[in-house]
């Protein structure tokens, strides 16, 4: 049996939740616990859960059951469940999973680490940790980074003021609160000094940053980009409404701001967007994308769409697929709608049958793949910059990304015959594609 003071964390969910996981790991180490990256070596396992849609919720619950099986078999001593599932379903989980040793709502991890320390020391603890109220948008200090030093996420705000009718996130993460510039400069400085090459700005709605302080996102992006260092900035989770157009100048001209934007549109058909309670019509979304392509030539856009929302018809799906093709949106994530307790969408009639949702999702993903393949094929023969995320393995293949690819969600570049380190930027020639349209590349210059 592994010592209960050896703790491992299993992370589920998005980049914002990953920062929470890294904060928890940092707190655990500060509490003098041994943090292990290998769950099979740990006596205590922390599961940081996700619950924003059905499949994510189900995965969190099945992972809890798996961990409780390990506990019954005596492989581990303590099971700790934290994160969005607890924040959303609160003490109902205590009844459903009585064998869990500790539940913790979302927080900065300090109280959680203290309780785990006491648990590991065999002390009696309060098994349910409530979050101490709305999380202060404070500095995320002393995270134990879990990403390679080629990139790290930087959360710029908490929560969301939008009312998208399919989304449970505002109920989990609360209303929008921006982190202060000086805190973000401090965090960015720390990451850049730690050798992190790419800072990936994340939030529920990045484009709302600063509005509660009388500022706008471009101010923050320029401030972070102007910091000393050879870092790059990437903006994720922009909202296609009230867009801070000053940002395009930075995306186009600033050498440290990547000409890339993640802007989830969710759909394009006006009646569906209305039912989703999304601000902005399909026309407005098209105008925003047109202006982005115009003002930032060569920009790479990533987006996310939701298929199968109540009232959606095959014609609406056709309109969405035409939109994906005409705007060449190859870097696209798609989800099937799942009715979420507590969301206004859950009350809507005209539900789309689950099998039909799967059919529509398959069709949208096939459309995306065709666009992606065509986009990637155009890169063959071109010289590109690739940041290395994983140094060469025994077969001599290193893994990285072009600046057109965000970590963990977009494509990778396979580079053979390069002796580069993680975080290095290498000039490559794209020679071909693998079966998932990732680039196969060879180096044309030594690493920068
Ligand atoms: S913008 Fe909409 S989908 Fe995104 S977190 Fe906010 S409510 Fe959810």
GROMACS .gro file of N, CA, C and O in nm, residues 243 245-246 248 286-296:
model
   60
  243UNK      N    1  -1.674   4.305  -3.002
  243UNK     CA    2  -1.534   4.265  -3.022
  243UNK      C    3  -1.442   4.385  -3.007
  243UNK      O    4  -1.467   4.490  -3.065
  245UNK      N    5  -1.190   4.578  -3.130
  245UNK     CA    6  -1.123   4.578  -3.260
  245UNK      C    7  -0.979   4.628  -3.255
  245UNK      O    8  -0.898   4.596  -3.344
  246UNK      N    9  -0.942   4.699  -3.153
  246UNK     CA   10  -0.803   4.743  -3.137
  246UNK      C   11  -0.711   4.619  -3.136
  246UNK      O   12  -0.593   4.625  -3.168
  248UNK      N   13  -0.698   4.377  -3.341
  248UNK     CA   14  -0.648   4.334  -3.472
  248UNK      C   15  -0.513   4.398  -3.504
  248UNK      O   16  -0.429   4.334  -3.570
  286UNK      N   17  -2.071   3.657  -3.923
  286UNK     CA   18  -2.001   3.661  -4.053
  286UNK      C   19  -1.926   3.793  -4.069
  286UNK      O   20  -1.812   3.794  -4.115
  287UNK      N   21  -1.989   3.902  -4.027
  287UNK     CA   22  -1.923   4.033  -4.043
  287UNK      C   23  -1.796   4.037  -3.959
  287UNK      O   24  -1.692   4.087  -4.002
  288UNK      N   25  -1.802   3.982  -3.837
  288UNK     CA   26  -1.683   3.982  -3.750
  288UNK      C   27  -1.571   3.900  -3.814
  288UNK      O   28  -1.456   3.943  -3.821
  289UNK      N   29  -1.604   3.782  -3.867
  289UNK     CA   30  -1.501   3.698  -3.929
  289UNK      C   31  -1.445   3.765  -4.055
  289UNK      O   32  -1.323   3.767  -4.076
  290UNK      N   33  -1.536   3.827  -4.134
  290UNK     CA   34  -1.488   3.897  -4.255
  290UNK      C   35  -1.387   4.006  -4.217
  290UNK      O   36  -1.280   4.018  -4.277
  291UNK      N   37  -1.421   4.081  -4.114
  291UNK     CA   38  -1.334   4.193  -4.073
  291UNK      C   39  -1.202   4.141  -4.016
  291UNK      O   40  -1.096   4.198  -4.043
  292UNK      N   41  -1.207   4.029  -3.942
  292UNK     CA   42  -1.083   3.970  -3.890
  292UNK      C   43  -0.991   3.929  -4.005
  292UNK      O   44  -0.872   3.959  -4.006
  293UNK      N   45  -1.048   3.862  -4.108
  293UNK     CA   46  -0.966   3.818  -4.222
  293UNK      C   47  -0.912   3.940  -4.298
  293UNK      O   48  -0.799   3.939  -4.347
  294UNK      N   49  -0.992   4.046  -4.302
  294UNK     CA   50  -0.952   4.166  -4.375
  294UNK      C   51  -0.841   4.240  -4.299
  294UNK      O   52  -0.738   4.274  -4.355
  295UNK      N   53  -0.861   4.258  -4.168
  295UNK     CA   54  -0.768   4.341  -4.090
  295UNK      C   55  -0.642   4.265  -4.048
  295UNK      O   56  -0.541   4.325  -4.013
  296UNK      N   57  -0.648   4.131  -4.049
  296UNK     CA   58  -0.531   4.050  -4.012
  296UNK      C   59  -0.506   3.946  -4.121
  296UNK      O   60  -0.542   3.828  -4.105
   0.00000   0.00000   0.00000
